[in-house]
Amino acid sequence: MKSALVCGAGGFIGSHLVKELKRQGFWVRGVDLKFPQFAETAADDFMIGDLRDPYVCRTAIDRKFDEVYQ
């Protein structure tokens, strides 16, 4: 199974990207400062964090990803 990291997954575009990647069969981790506002996330794993913080970045990429979206 392919995996993807979606940065900004709590926003409008990012949350829809997560749904599309899940539809395509990806395992998806989403990262953002907030959860999606209007629907529950479809991500397999969702991290709340500020990607300007190096610690959050290292934690978010604790595994190999086939695709990364920013």
PDB file of C-alpha atoms in Angstrom:
ATOM      1  CA  MET A   1       0.000   0.000   0.000  1.00  0.00           C
ATOM      2  CA  LYS A   2       1.334   3.426  -0.921  1.00  0.00           C
ATOM      3  CA  SER A   3       1.506   6.132   1.717  1.00  0.00           C
ATOM      4  CA  ALA A   4       1.169   9.906   1.532  1.00  0.00           C
ATOM      5  CA  LEU A   5       1.803  12.846   3.828  1.00  0.00           C
ATOM      6  CA  VAL A   6      -0.533  15.822   3.392  1.00  0.00           C
ATOM      7  CA  CYS A   7       0.660  19.048   5.014  1.00  0.00           C
ATOM      8  CA  GLY A   8      -2.204  21.463   5.599  1.00  0.00           C
ATOM      9  CA  ALA A   9      -4.721  18.622   5.707  1.00  0.00           C
ATOM     10  CA  GLY A  10      -7.092  20.599   7.925  1.00  0.00           C
ATOM     11  CA  GLY A  11      -7.868  23.167   5.241  1.00  0.00           C
ATOM     12  CA  PHE A  12     -10.382  23.028   2.403  1.00  0.00           C
ATOM     13  CA  ILE A  13      -8.022  21.807  -0.327  1.00  0.00           C
ATOM     14  CA  GLY A  14      -5.943  19.583   1.948  1.00  0.00           C
ATOM     15  CA  SER A  15      -8.961  17.796   3.403  1.00  0.00           C
ATOM     16  CA  HIS A  16     -10.325  17.076  -0.079  1.00  0.00           C
ATOM     17  CA  LEU A  17      -6.887  15.841  -1.163  1.00  0.00           C
ATOM     18  CA  VAL A  18      -6.877  13.420   1.779  1.00  0.00           C
ATOM     19  CA  LYS A  19     -10.285  12.066   0.687  1.00  0.00           C
ATOM     20  CA  GLU A  20      -9.075  11.578  -2.891  1.00  0.00           C
ATOM     21  CA  LEU A  21      -5.876   9.827  -1.813  1.00  0.00           C
ATOM     22  CA  LYS A  22      -7.917   7.496   0.428  1.00  0.00           C
ATOM     23  CA  ARG A  23     -10.224   6.771  -2.529  1.00  0.00           C
ATOM     24  CA  GLN A  24      -7.118   5.790  -4.508  1.00  0.00           C
ATOM     25  CA  GLY A  25      -6.060   3.354  -1.772  1.00  0.00           C
ATOM     26  CA  PHE A  26      -3.313   5.314  -0.004  1.00  0.00           C
ATOM     27  CA  TRP A  27      -2.511   5.220   3.686  1.00  0.00           C
ATOM     28  CA  VAL A  28      -2.620   8.947   4.575  1.00  0.00           C
ATOM     29  CA  ARG A  29      -1.179  11.048   7.385  1.00  0.00           C
ATOM     30  CA  GLY A  30      -2.474  14.592   7.625  1.00  0.00           C
ATOM     31  CA  VAL A  31      -0.738  17.405   9.502  1.00  0.00           C
ATOM     32  CA  ASP A  32      -2.109  20.858  10.297  1.00  0.00           C
ATOM     33  CA  LEU A  33      -2.673  23.384  13.054  1.00  0.00           C
ATOM     34  CA  LYS A  34      -6.341  22.366  13.202  1.00  0.00           C
ATOM     35  CA  PHE A  35      -8.727  19.567  12.323  1.00  0.00           C
ATOM     36  CA  PRO A  36     -10.958  20.075   9.254  1.00  0.00           C
ATOM     37  CA  GLN A  37     -13.755  22.462  10.214  1.00  0.00           C
ATOM     38  CA  PHE A  38     -16.783  20.978   8.442  1.00  0.00           C
ATOM     39  CA  ALA A  39     -16.183  17.211   8.425  1.00  0.00           C
ATOM     40  CA  GLU A  40     -14.205  14.560  10.225  1.00  0.00           C
ATOM     41  CA  THR A  41     -10.851  13.846   8.596  1.00  0.00           C
ATOM     42  CA  ALA A  42     -10.540  10.807   6.336  1.00  0.00           C
ATOM     43  CA  ALA A  43      -6.818  10.493   7.167  1.00  0.00           C
ATOM     44  CA  ASP A  44      -5.580   7.282   8.756  1.00  0.00           C
ATOM     45  CA  ASP A  45      -3.444   9.385  11.086  1.00  0.00           C
ATOM     46  CA  PHE A  46      -3.836  13.106  11.798  1.00  0.00           C
ATOM     47  CA  MET A  47      -1.297  15.207  13.679  1.00  0.00           C
ATOM     48  CA  ILE A  48      -1.984  18.599  15.165  1.00  0.00           C
ATOM     49  CA  GLY A  49       1.188  20.647  14.947  1.00  0.00           C
ATOM     50  CA  ASP A  50       2.990  23.667  13.536  1.00  0.00           C
ATOM     51  CA  LEU A  51       5.250  22.597  10.651  1.00  0.00           C
ATOM     52  CA  ARG A  52       7.455  25.625  11.277  1.00  0.00           C
ATOM     53  CA  ASP A  53       8.684  23.714  14.348  1.00  0.00           C
ATOM     54  CA  PRO A  54      11.545  21.302  13.436  1.00  0.00           C
ATOM     55  CA  TYR A  55      10.430  18.843  16.126  1.00  0.00           C
ATOM     56  CA  VAL A  56       6.934  18.608  14.610  1.00  0.00           C
ATOM     57  CA  CYS A  57       8.478  18.066  11.155  1.00  0.00           C
ATOM     58  CA  ARG A  58      10.705  15.239  12.409  1.00  0.00           C
ATOM     59  CA  THR A  59       7.743  13.643  14.174  1.00  0.00           C
ATOM     60  CA  ALA A  60       5.546  13.906  11.067  1.00  0.00           C
ATOM     61  CA  ILE A  61       8.100  12.124   8.866  1.00  0.00           C
ATOM     62  CA  ASP A  62       8.881   9.249  11.215  1.00  0.00           C
ATOM     63  CA  ARG A  63       8.341   6.791   8.340  1.00  0.00           C
ATOM     64  CA  LYS A  64       8.905   6.592   4.584  1.00  0.00           C
ATOM     65  CA  PHE A  65       6.243   8.232   2.423  1.00  0.00           C
ATOM     66  CA  ASP A  66       5.743   7.526  -1.274  1.00  0.00           C
ATOM     67  CA  GLU A  67       4.245  10.989  -1.831  1.00  0.00           C
ATOM     68  CA  VAL A  68       4.316  14.266   0.115  1.00  0.00           C
ATOM     69  CA  TYR A  69       1.944  17.160  -0.546  1.00  0.00           C
ATOM     70  CA  GLN A  70       2.513  20.694   0.731  1.00  0.00           C
TER      71      GLN A  70
END
